[in-house]
């Protein structure tokens, strides 16, 4: 099992994001990835606009090749699929989710902290051409209900166990099938937790810049832990927390935060700012926000990965300032992780900043394991 040690960080650093045609991609721990790259890569020095780039977690080599012909990718010009927004009643709570696609393997897209299912708006229509795609608002986020955490007394409600249970129930009640979990940041912990709790429901997990939870109590020195608890109590139980939330929940602050975590800041559009901000102004959002940033317990990714039975692929935006790739690489060494893919010149939210890199990665990962499952079923 891999070990992941890291230096303690100061309590001032908040570890969260505020927040087709099949490509010729092969992944293994013995071979290089062949990832077909679109023309956007031409603006990066050292890359050919008509080529692909080879990545491997085991080799620093980079190679180049040619794109398929326009005829080979003609199917990508199919009309856009319709994305529907729906409400699911989960244990008396209204949960918003989005759905598109009527055939193929099921995918459930899971957002990070402060975000919602709209953070996958650039992925759903593309992936839905050959998959059944669902994007869910975790309870407490987006346009799902936001129950006040205080009503649960001493018991914590906004935990990875709660969200993992929500995700598994969603697969049973709505998807009505096993699914691949495609996750960003904190959503990666949710996907892993769900897969550990109900392994028969998850066919595979893709983790995009999973949160390393650097403010977890276990990652702090013993002498810093009382300070962290005092800071959390200050935020949760005084007006300081609400004031802090008000300073964050503005268009200017959201834009500034997004510009920190997106390497290509041209992708931080007014549309994106509004998609992130508006659900955060819903009643109850402030209590959820404060509850989660004071949540320094629960599982760590290095605790969940050894328990996962399904294949895991990790993709990492190499320019992520919040979850440095130097720390992230260690997670590619777990037995459950089939490979660690570097996404060049991309920040913390690759699915939104660089969907033209992420969507083919998802398609290939799912196609390979869906085909493997089908061949096993046929053989038995």
mmCIF file of C-alpha atoms in Angstrom:
data_model
loop_
_atom_site.group_PDB
_atom_site.id
_atom_site.type_symbol
_atom_site.label_atom_id
_atom_site.label_comp_id
_atom_site.label_asym_id
_atom_site.label_seq_id
_atom_site.Cartn_x
_atom_site.Cartn_y
_atom_site.Cartn_z
ATOM 1 C CA UNK A 1 0.000 0.000 0.000
ATOM 2 C CA UNK A 2 1.218 3.461 -0.820
ATOM 3 C CA UNK A 3 1.842 6.000 1.887
ATOM 4 C CA UNK A 4 0.972 9.642 1.396
ATOM 5 C CA UNK A 5 2.628 12.001 3.788
ATOM 6 C CA UNK A 6 2.595 15.742 3.426
ATOM 7 C CA UNK A 7 3.649 18.744 5.439
ATOM 8 C CA UNK A 8 1.106 20.374 7.713
ATOM 9 C CA UNK A 9 -0.526 23.441 6.263
ATOM 10 C CA UNK A 10 -1.574 26.558 8.044
ATOM 11 C CA UNK A 11 -5.219 26.802 9.019
ATOM 12 C CA UNK A 12 -5.620 29.773 6.691
ATOM 13 C CA UNK A 13 -5.461 27.546 3.607
ATOM 14 C CA UNK A 14 -8.922 26.248 2.771
ATOM 15 C CA UNK A 15 -8.616 22.943 0.953
ATOM 16 C CA UNK A 16 -11.633 22.931 -1.330
ATOM 17 C CA UNK A 17 -12.770 24.050 -4.733
ATOM 18 C CA UNK A 18 -15.400 26.711 -4.275
ATOM 19 C CA UNK A 19 -16.639 25.508 -4.517
ATOM 20 C CA UNK A 20 -19.042 10.302 -29.939
ATOM 21 C CA UNK A 21 -16.520 8.521 -31.667
ATOM 22 C CA UNK A 22 -14.255 6.332 -29.620
ATOM 23 C CA UNK A 23 -10.782 7.839 -29.227
ATOM 24 C CA UNK A 24 -7.748 5.595 -29.557
ATOM 25 C CA UNK A 25 -6.737 5.685 -25.903
ATOM 26 C CA UNK A 26 -5.096 2.798 -24.116
ATOM 27 C CA UNK A 27 -4.251 2.693 -20.423
ATOM 28 C CA UNK A 28 -2.088 0.272 -18.521
ATOM 29 C CA UNK A 29 0.711 0.268 -16.014
ATOM 30 C CA UNK A 30 2.998 -1.271 -18.629
ATOM 31 C CA UNK A 31 2.241 0.939 -21.617
ATOM 32 C CA UNK A 32 1.940 4.595 -22.427
ATOM 33 C CA UNK A 33 -1.414 6.313 -22.869
ATOM 34 C CA UNK A 34 -2.298 7.398 -26.352
ATOM 35 C CA UNK A 35 -4.593 10.363 -25.857
ATOM 36 C CA UNK A 36 -5.953 12.071 -28.936
ATOM 37 C CA UNK A 37 -5.690 15.801 -28.376
ATOM 38 C CA UNK A 38 -7.819 18.439 -30.108
ATOM 39 C CA UNK A 39 -6.531 21.574 -31.780
ATOM 40 C CA UNK A 40 -6.581 23.553 -28.515
ATOM 41 C CA UNK A 41 -3.285 21.893 -27.664
ATOM 42 C CA UNK A 42 -1.540 23.860 -30.418
ATOM 43 C CA UNK A 43 -1.270 26.877 -28.136
ATOM 44 C CA UNK A 44 0.940 24.960 -25.706
ATOM 45 C CA UNK A 45 4.629 25.036 -26.539
ATOM 46 C CA UNK A 46 6.076 21.697 -27.545
ATOM 47 C CA UNK A 47 2.785 20.257 -28.836
ATOM 48 C CA UNK A 48 1.728 19.706 -32.433
ATOM 49 C CA UNK A 49 -1.761 20.857 -33.334
ATOM 50 C CA UNK A 50 -2.334 17.773 -35.481
ATOM 51 C CA UNK A 51 -1.063 15.265 -32.989
ATOM 52 C CA UNK A 52 -1.604 13.303 -29.859
ATOM 53 C CA UNK A 53 0.477 13.180 -26.725
ATOM 54 C CA UNK A 54 1.605 10.110 -24.858
ATOM 55 C CA UNK A 55 1.426 10.021 -21.075
ATOM 56 C CA UNK A 56 2.301 7.427 -18.511
ATOM 57 C CA UNK A 57 2.501 7.361 -14.768
ATOM 58 C CA UNK A 58 5.624 5.246 -15.178
ATOM 59 C CA UNK A 59 7.427 7.284 -17.822
ATOM 60 C CA UNK A 60 8.089 10.922 -18.478
ATOM 61 C CA UNK A 61 8.226 10.381 -22.228
ATOM 62 C CA UNK A 62 6.059 12.441 -24.514
ATOM 63 C CA UNK A 63 5.373 11.326 -28.069
ATOM 64 C CA UNK A 64 3.408 12.719 -30.951
ATOM 65 C CA UNK A 65 1.152 11.311 -33.680
ATOM 66 C CA UNK A 66 -1.564 12.343 -36.073
ATOM 67 C CA UNK A 67 -5.295 12.934 -35.662
ATOM 68 C CA UNK A 68 -7.844 10.699 -37.326
ATOM 69 C CA UNK A 69 -9.376 11.991 -40.543
ATOM 70 C CA UNK A 70 -12.520 14.167 -40.514
ATOM 71 C CA UNK A 71 -14.430 11.190 -41.890
ATOM 72 C CA UNK A 72 -13.394 9.086 -38.910
ATOM 73 C CA UNK A 73 -14.826 11.622 -36.490
ATOM 74 C CA UNK A 74 -17.968 12.479 -38.435
ATOM 75 C CA UNK A 75 -20.184 10.934 -35.788
ATOM 76 C CA UNK A 76 -19.197 13.751 -33.424
ATOM 77 C CA UNK A 77 -21.242 16.108 -35.603
ATOM 78 C CA UNK A 78 -24.499 14.493 -34.536
ATOM 79 C CA UNK A 79 -27.173 16.835 -33.188
ATOM 80 C CA UNK A 80 -26.836 17.854 -29.544
ATOM 81 C CA UNK A 81 -28.784 15.680 -27.151
ATOM 82 C CA UNK A 82 -31.371 17.172 -24.844
ATOM 83 C CA UNK A 83 -30.376 17.533 -21.194
ATOM 84 C CA UNK A 84 -33.275 17.306 -18.768
ATOM 85 C CA UNK A 85 -33.369 18.649 -15.216
ATOM 86 C CA UNK A 86 -35.387 16.540 -12.796
ATOM 87 C CA UNK A 87 -36.202 16.181 -9.101
ATOM 88 C CA UNK A 88 -35.735 12.970 -7.134
ATOM 89 C CA UNK A 89 -37.293 12.537 -3.697
ATOM 90 C CA UNK A 90 -34.669 11.048 -1.411
ATOM 91 C CA UNK A 91 -35.754 10.330 2.155
ATOM 92 C CA UNK A 92 -38.126 13.290 2.070
ATOM 93 C CA UNK A 93 -35.606 15.688 0.489
ATOM 94 C CA UNK A 94 -35.794 17.104 -3.029
ATOM 95 C CA UNK A 95 -32.664 16.324 -5.022
ATOM 96 C CA UNK A 96 -31.986 17.998 -8.357
ATOM 97 C CA UNK A 97 -30.250 15.982 -11.056
ATOM 98 C CA UNK A 98 -29.696 16.242 -14.789
ATOM 99 C CA UNK A 99 -30.035 13.432 -17.294
ATOM 100 C CA UNK A 100 -29.323 12.827 -20.962
ATOM 101 C CA UNK A 101 -28.814 9.803 -23.188
ATOM 102 C CA UNK A 102 -30.884 6.656 -23.580
ATOM 103 C CA UNK A 103 -28.360 3.938 -24.314
ATOM 104 C CA UNK A 104 -24.941 2.715 -23.331
ATOM 105 C CA UNK A 105 -23.258 2.374 -19.932
ATOM 106 C CA UNK A 106 -24.527 4.566 -17.101
ATOM 107 C CA UNK A 107 -22.346 7.405 -15.828
ATOM 108 C CA UNK A 108 -22.971 9.425 -12.663
ATOM 109 C CA UNK A 109 -21.076 12.727 -12.531
ATOM 110 C CA UNK A 110 -20.278 14.028 -9.039
ATOM 111 C CA UNK A 111 -19.296 17.634 -8.379
ATOM 112 C CA UNK A 112 -16.990 19.140 -5.780
ATOM 113 C CA UNK A 113 -17.532 21.430 -2.798
ATOM 114 C CA UNK A 114 -19.480 24.594 -3.569
ATOM 115 C CA UNK A 115 -20.345 23.376 -7.053
ATOM 116 C CA UNK A 116 -23.316 21.514 -8.507
ATOM 117 C CA UNK A 117 -24.364 19.423 -11.489
ATOM 118 C CA UNK A 118 -24.031 22.441 -13.807
ATOM 119 C CA UNK A 119 -20.264 22.128 -13.454
ATOM 120 C CA UNK A 120 -20.603 19.197 -15.867
ATOM 121 C CA UNK A 121 -22.589 21.137 -18.488
ATOM 122 C CA UNK A 122 -19.737 20.793 -21.016
ATOM 123 C CA UNK A 123 -19.553 17.043 -20.521
ATOM 124 C CA UNK A 124 -23.140 15.808 -20.303
ATOM 125 C CA UNK A 125 -24.196 16.461 -23.942
ATOM 126 C CA UNK A 126 -21.015 14.939 -25.373
ATOM 127 C CA UNK A 127 -20.952 11.848 -23.174
ATOM 128 C CA UNK A 128 -24.701 11.308 -23.628
ATOM 129 C CA UNK A 129 -24.206 10.497 -27.315
ATOM 130 C CA UNK A 130 -23.089 7.026 -26.298
ATOM 131 C CA UNK A 131 -23.930 6.774 -22.574
ATOM 132 C CA UNK A 132 -26.756 7.261 -20.111
ATOM 133 C CA UNK A 133 -25.474 10.275 -18.203
ATOM 134 C CA UNK A 134 -26.660 11.538 -14.825
ATOM 135 C CA UNK A 135 -25.286 14.534 -12.943
ATOM 136 C CA UNK A 136 -26.491 14.959 -9.386
ATOM 137 C CA UNK A 137 -26.609 17.845 -6.923
ATOM 138 C CA UNK A 138 -25.409 16.383 -3.631
ATOM 139 C CA UNK A 139 -27.720 17.194 -0.761
ATOM 140 C CA UNK A 140 -26.795 20.621 0.585
ATOM 141 C CA UNK A 141 -25.546 21.859 -2.782
ATOM 142 C CA UNK A 142 -26.889 23.196 -6.034
ATOM 143 C CA UNK A 143 -30.663 23.151 -6.172
ATOM 144 C CA UNK A 144 -31.058 20.172 -3.862
ATOM 145 C CA UNK A 145 -32.537 20.697 -0.397
ATOM 146 C CA UNK A 146 -30.248 22.119 2.268
ATOM 147 C CA UNK A 147 -31.423 20.886 5.665
ATOM 148 C CA UNK A 148 -29.976 22.797 8.595
ATOM 149 C CA UNK A 149 -27.198 20.663 10.104
ATOM 150 C CA UNK A 150 -28.171 21.799 13.602
ATOM 151 C CA UNK A 151 -31.450 19.896 13.410
ATOM 152 C CA UNK A 152 -29.481 16.664 13.635
ATOM 153 C CA UNK A 153 -28.110 17.494 17.079
ATOM 154 C CA UNK A 154 -24.663 16.139 17.829
ATOM 155 C CA UNK A 155 -24.713 13.877 14.790
ATOM 156 C CA UNK A 156 -22.973 15.194 11.710
ATOM 157 C CA UNK A 157 -25.156 15.149 8.614
ATOM 158 C CA UNK A 158 -22.951 16.535 5.855
ATOM 159 C CA UNK A 159 -20.452 13.713 5.698
ATOM 160 C CA UNK A 160 -19.078 11.436 3.015
ATOM 161 C CA UNK A 161 -21.141 8.631 4.464
ATOM 162 C CA UNK A 162 -24.317 10.665 3.881
ATOM 163 C CA UNK A 163 -23.337 11.563 0.329
ATOM 164 C CA UNK A 164 -22.125 8.034 -0.402
ATOM 165 C CA UNK A 165 -25.477 6.665 0.728
ATOM 166 C CA UNK A 166 -27.250 9.271 -1.410
ATOM 167 C CA UNK A 167 -25.209 8.243 -4.447
ATOM 168 C CA UNK A 168 -25.877 4.544 -3.994
ATOM 169 C CA UNK A 169 -29.607 5.113 -3.463
ATOM 170 C CA UNK A 170 -29.598 7.255 -6.611
ATOM 171 C CA UNK A 171 -28.156 4.353 -8.600
ATOM 172 C CA UNK A 172 -30.835 2.033 -7.224
ATOM 173 C CA UNK A 173 -33.842 4.365 -7.494
ATOM 174 C CA UNK A 174 -33.076 6.491 -10.565
ATOM 175 C CA UNK A 175 -30.331 4.909 -12.662
ATOM 176 C CA UNK A 176 -31.653 1.440 -11.867
ATOM 177 C CA UNK A 177 -28.326 -0.027 -12.840
ATOM 178 C CA UNK A 178 -24.698 -0.194 -11.861
ATOM 179 C CA UNK A 179 -22.741 2.859 -12.993
ATOM 180 C CA UNK A 180 -19.366 4.452 -13.515
ATOM 181 C CA UNK A 181 -18.667 7.339 -11.122
ATOM 182 C CA UNK A 182 -16.926 10.343 -12.680
ATOM 183 C CA UNK A 183 -15.817 12.663 -9.888
ATOM 184 C CA UNK A 184 -14.105 15.998 -9.319
ATOM 185 C CA UNK A 185 -12.365 17.126 -6.129
ATOM 186 C CA UNK A 186 -14.456 16.416 -3.009
ATOM 187 C CA UNK A 187 -16.777 14.440 -5.268
ATOM 188 C CA UNK A 188 -13.973 11.897 -5.521
ATOM 189 C CA UNK A 189 -14.297 11.108 -1.826
ATOM 190 C CA UNK A 190 -18.050 10.679 -2.334
ATOM 191 C CA UNK A 191 -17.515 8.265 -5.212
ATOM 192 C CA UNK A 192 -14.932 6.237 -3.299
ATOM 193 C CA UNK A 193 -17.092 6.119 -0.168
ATOM 194 C CA UNK A 194 -20.105 4.944 -2.172
ATOM 195 C CA UNK A 195 -18.055 2.258 -3.901
ATOM 196 C CA UNK A 196 -16.745 0.978 -0.575
ATOM 197 C CA UNK A 197 -20.241 0.885 0.934
ATOM 198 C CA UNK A 198 -21.978 -0.839 -2.015
ATOM 199 C CA UNK A 199 -19.293 -2.255 -4.323
ATOM 200 C CA UNK A 200 -21.779 -4.054 -6.546
ATOM 201 C CA UNK A 201 -23.182 -0.723 -7.780
ATOM 202 C CA UNK A 202 -19.946 0.803 -9.073
ATOM 203 C CA UNK A 203 -18.272 -0.442 -12.269
ATOM 204 C CA UNK A 204 -15.390 2.009 -12.148
ATOM 205 C CA UNK A 205 -14.321 5.402 -10.812
ATOM 206 C CA UNK A 206 -12.556 8.297 -12.493
ATOM 207 C CA UNK A 207 -11.068 10.783 -10.056
ATOM 208 C CA UNK A 208 -10.286 14.237 -11.423
ATOM 209 C CA UNK A 209 -8.037 16.169 -9.034
ATOM 210 C CA UNK A 210 -9.478 14.453 -5.989
ATOM 211 C CA UNK A 211 -9.307 16.492 -2.797
ATOM 212 C CA UNK A 212 -6.422 15.329 -0.615
ATOM 213 C CA UNK A 213 -8.121 16.899 2.442
ATOM 214 C CA UNK A 214 -5.006 18.688 3.620
ATOM 215 C CA UNK A 215 -6.894 20.196 6.570
ATOM 216 C CA UNK A 216 -7.984 16.799 7.855
ATOM 217 C CA UNK A 217 -7.250 16.543 11.541
ATOM 218 C CA UNK A 218 -4.969 13.525 10.958
ATOM 219 C CA UNK A 219 -2.743 15.605 8.686
ATOM 220 C CA UNK A 220 -2.120 18.287 11.289
ATOM 221 C CA UNK A 221 0.567 18.241 13.984
ATOM 222 C CA UNK A 222 -0.747 17.528 17.454
ATOM 223 C CA UNK A 223 0.010 21.052 18.624
ATOM 224 C CA UNK A 224 -2.062 22.576 15.814
ATOM 225 C CA UNK A 225 -5.209 20.531 16.353
ATOM 226 C CA UNK A 226 -6.637 22.618 19.230
ATOM 227 C CA UNK A 227 -6.175 25.742 17.106
ATOM 228 C CA UNK A 228 -8.068 24.169 14.232
ATOM 229 C CA UNK A 229 -10.962 23.172 16.488
ATOM 230 C CA UNK A 230 -11.125 26.683 17.949
ATOM 231 C CA UNK A 231 -11.163 28.196 14.480
ATOM 232 C CA UNK A 232 -13.942 25.826 13.407
ATOM 233 C CA UNK A 233 -16.034 26.693 16.472
ATOM 234 C CA UNK A 234 -15.554 30.373 15.746
ATOM 235 C CA UNK A 235 -16.863 29.945 12.217
ATOM 236 C CA UNK A 236 -19.739 27.651 13.099
ATOM 237 C CA UNK A 237 -21.013 29.261 16.288
ATOM 238 C CA UNK A 238 -20.489 33.001 15.886
ATOM 239 C CA UNK A 239 -21.349 35.703 13.365
ATOM 240 C CA UNK A 240 -17.794 35.506 12.060
ATOM 241 C CA UNK A 241 -18.764 32.533 9.933
ATOM 242 C CA UNK A 242 -21.764 34.250 8.378
ATOM 243 C CA UNK A 243 -19.673 37.325 7.668
ATOM 244 C CA UNK A 244 -17.039 35.161 6.026
ATOM 245 C CA UNK A 245 -19.698 33.525 3.856
ATOM 246 C CA UNK A 246 -21.038 36.915 2.772
ATOM 247 C CA UNK A 247 -17.595 37.950 1.598
ATOM 248 C CA UNK A 248 -17.290 34.749 -0.426
ATOM 249 C CA UNK A 249 -20.802 34.644 -1.892
ATOM 250 C CA UNK A 250 -20.390 37.550 -4.308
ATOM 251 C CA UNK A 251 -19.735 37.546 -8.050
ATOM 252 C CA UNK A 252 -16.341 39.155 -7.552
ATOM 253 C CA UNK A 253 -15.211 36.656 -4.932
ATOM 254 C CA UNK A 254 -16.457 33.644 -6.881
ATOM 255 C CA UNK A 255 -14.714 34.897 -10.005
ATOM 256 C CA UNK A 256 -11.470 35.473 -8.101
ATOM 257 C CA UNK A 257 -11.590 32.010 -6.523
ATOM 258 C CA UNK A 258 -12.266 30.353 -9.864
ATOM 259 C CA UNK A 259 -9.410 32.286 -11.448
ATOM 260 C CA UNK A 260 -7.131 30.842 -8.777
ATOM 261 C CA UNK A 261 -7.991 27.240 -9.590
ATOM 262 C CA UNK A 262 -8.432 27.504 -13.376
ATOM 263 C CA UNK A 263 -5.128 27.737 -15.219
ATOM 264 C CA UNK A 264 -6.874 29.012 -18.355
ATOM 265 C CA UNK A 265 -8.785 31.916 -16.851
ATOM 266 C CA UNK A 266 -10.583 32.590 -20.121
ATOM 267 C CA UNK A 267 -12.779 29.655 -19.116
ATOM 268 C CA UNK A 268 -13.984 31.587 -16.062
ATOM 269 C CA UNK A 269 -16.975 33.090 -17.838
ATOM 270 C CA UNK A 270 -19.898 35.042 -16.451
ATOM 271 C CA UNK A 271 -22.036 31.962 -17.085
ATOM 272 C CA UNK A 272 -19.758 29.844 -14.886
ATOM 273 C CA UNK A 273 -19.723 32.439 -12.107
ATOM 274 C CA UNK A 274 -23.527 32.511 -12.057
ATOM 275 C CA UNK A 275 -23.796 28.707 -12.164
ATOM 276 C CA UNK A 276 -21.637 28.491 -9.039
ATOM 277 C CA UNK A 277 -22.939 31.559 -7.210
ATOM 278 C CA UNK A 278 -26.728 31.427 -7.529
ATOM 279 C CA UNK A 279 -27.327 28.088 -5.747
ATOM 280 C CA UNK A 280 -25.060 29.402 -2.976
ATOM 281 C CA UNK A 281 -27.562 32.184 -2.340
ATOM 282 C CA UNK A 282 -30.393 29.719 -1.701
ATOM 283 C CA UNK A 283 -31.802 29.488 1.858
ATOM 284 C CA UNK A 284 -29.681 27.231 4.040
ATOM 285 C CA UNK A 285 -26.552 27.433 1.893
ATOM 286 C CA UNK A 286 -24.570 29.355 4.491
ATOM 287 C CA UNK A 287 -25.099 26.661 7.138
ATOM 288 C CA UNK A 288 -23.996 23.915 4.760
ATOM 289 C CA UNK A 289 -20.941 25.928 3.741
ATOM 290 C CA UNK A 290 -19.841 26.482 7.328
ATOM 291 C CA UNK A 291 -20.588 22.916 8.350
ATOM 292 C CA UNK A 292 -18.400 21.466 5.645
ATOM 293 C CA UNK A 293 -15.388 23.732 6.063
ATOM 294 C CA UNK A 294 -15.478 22.709 9.727
ATOM 295 C CA UNK A 295 -15.579 19.016 8.774
ATOM 296 C CA UNK A 296 -12.014 17.860 9.391
ATOM 297 C CA UNK A 297 -12.839 14.239 10.172
ATOM 298 C CA UNK A 298 -14.155 11.431 8.028
ATOM 299 C CA UNK A 299 -12.241 9.341 5.496
ATOM 300 C CA UNK A 300 -9.129 10.238 3.558
ATOM 301 C CA UNK A 301 -8.571 9.087 -0.035
ATOM 302 C CA UNK A 302 -5.597 6.989 1.043
ATOM 303 C CA UNK A 303 -7.910 5.145 3.454
ATOM 304 C CA UNK A 304 -10.615 4.461 0.868
ATOM 305 C CA UNK A 305 -8.527 3.507 -2.172
ATOM 306 C CA UNK A 306 -7.263 0.202 -0.686
ATOM 307 C CA UNK A 307 -10.878 -0.836 -0.026
ATOM 308 C CA UNK A 308 -12.214 -0.195 -3.532
ATOM 309 C CA UNK A 309 -12.893 -3.291 -5.638
ATOM 310 C CA UNK A 310 -13.524 -1.588 -8.985
ATOM 311 C CA UNK A 311 -10.933 -0.065 -11.378
ATOM 312 C CA UNK A 312 -9.883 3.515 -10.670
ATOM 313 C CA UNK A 313 -8.345 6.017 -13.069
ATOM 314 C CA UNK A 314 -6.890 9.258 -11.727
ATOM 315 C CA UNK A 315 -6.661 12.328 -13.938
ATOM 316 C CA UNK A 316 -4.805 15.381 -12.642
ATOM 317 C CA UNK A 317 -4.628 18.918 -13.962
ATOM 318 C CA UNK A 318 -0.932 19.633 -13.611
ATOM 319 C CA UNK A 319 -1.440 23.325 -12.796
ATOM 320 C CA UNK A 320 -3.771 22.756 -9.839
ATOM 321 C CA UNK A 321 -2.705 25.227 -7.110
ATOM 322 C CA UNK A 322 -4.900 23.640 -4.433
ATOM 323 C CA UNK A 323 -4.078 19.957 -4.883
ATOM 324 C CA UNK A 324 -0.470 19.942 -6.166
ATOM 325 C CA UNK A 325 0.340 17.221 -8.654
ATOM 326 C CA UNK A 326 3.536 16.461 -6.734
ATOM 327 C CA UNK A 327 1.351 15.166 -3.891
ATOM 328 C CA UNK A 328 -1.252 13.654 -6.187
ATOM 329 C CA UNK A 329 1.178 11.307 -7.939
ATOM 330 C CA UNK A 330 1.494 9.161 -4.831
ATOM 331 C CA UNK A 331 -2.140 8.108 -5.198
ATOM 332 C CA UNK A 332 -1.372 6.469 -8.519
ATOM 333 C CA UNK A 333 0.619 3.816 -6.657
ATOM 334 C CA UNK A 334 -2.365 2.139 -5.011
ATOM 335 C CA UNK A 335 -3.231 -1.290 -6.389
ATOM 336 C CA UNK A 336 -6.778 -0.215 -7.248
ATOM 337 C CA UNK A 337 -5.499 2.634 -9.455
ATOM 338 C CA UNK A 338 -4.793 1.438 -12.969
ATOM 339 C CA UNK A 339 -3.045 4.624 -13.983
ATOM 340 C CA UNK A 340 -2.391 8.295 -13.270
ATOM 341 C CA UNK A 341 -2.980 10.611 -16.246
ATOM 342 C CA UNK A 342 -1.462 14.078 -16.327
ATOM 343 C CA UNK A 343 -3.640 16.746 -17.955
ATOM 344 C CA UNK A 344 -1.223 19.424 -19.169
ATOM 345 C CA UNK A 345 -1.825 23.110 -18.499
ATOM 346 C CA UNK A 346 -5.080 22.481 -16.633
ATOM 347 C CA UNK A 347 -6.121 23.459 -13.120
ATOM 348 C CA UNK A 348 -8.352 22.000 -10.423
ATOM 349 C CA UNK A 349 -11.555 21.468 -12.429
ATOM 350 C CA UNK A 350 -10.468 19.732 -15.656
ATOM 351 C CA UNK A 351 -13.972 18.695 -16.696
ATOM 352 C CA UNK A 352 -14.979 22.337 -17.107
ATOM 353 C CA UNK A 353 -11.683 23.957 -18.022
ATOM 354 C CA UNK A 354 -10.650 21.311 -20.554
ATOM 355 C CA UNK A 355 -13.647 19.138 -21.508
ATOM 356 C CA UNK A 356 -11.979 18.306 -24.818
ATOM 357 C CA UNK A 357 -9.317 16.449 -22.818
ATOM 358 C CA UNK A 358 -11.598 14.934 -20.191
ATOM 359 C CA UNK A 359 -14.471 13.689 -22.350
ATOM 360 C CA UNK A 360 -12.296 11.348 -24.478
ATOM 361 C CA UNK A 361 -10.618 10.117 -21.318
ATOM 362 C CA UNK A 362 -14.015 9.216 -19.839
ATOM 363 C CA UNK A 363 -15.152 7.565 -23.066
ATOM 364 C CA UNK A 364 -12.087 5.354 -23.289
ATOM 365 C CA UNK A 365 -12.079 4.354 -19.614
ATOM 366 C CA UNK A 366 -15.753 3.423 -19.698
ATOM 367 C CA UNK A 367 -15.589 1.641 -23.063
ATOM 368 C CA UNK A 368 -12.699 -0.538 -21.995
ATOM 369 C CA UNK A 369 -14.248 -1.667 -18.734
ATOM 370 C CA UNK A 370 -17.750 -1.972 -20.138
ATOM 371 C CA UNK A 371 -16.356 -4.235 -22.880
ATOM 372 C CA UNK A 372 -14.404 -6.237 -20.309
ATOM 373 C CA UNK A 373 -17.546 -6.735 -18.207
ATOM 374 C CA UNK A 374 -19.480 -7.814 -21.294
ATOM 375 C CA UNK A 375 -16.825 -10.352 -22.289
ATOM 376 C CA UNK A 376 -16.747 -11.801 -18.772
ATOM 377 C CA UNK A 377 -20.539 -12.098 -18.733
ATOM 378 C CA UNK A 378 -20.490 -13.855 -22.104
ATOM 379 C CA UNK A 379 -17.793 -16.248 -20.968
ATOM 380 C CA UNK A 380 -19.748 -17.228 -17.866
#
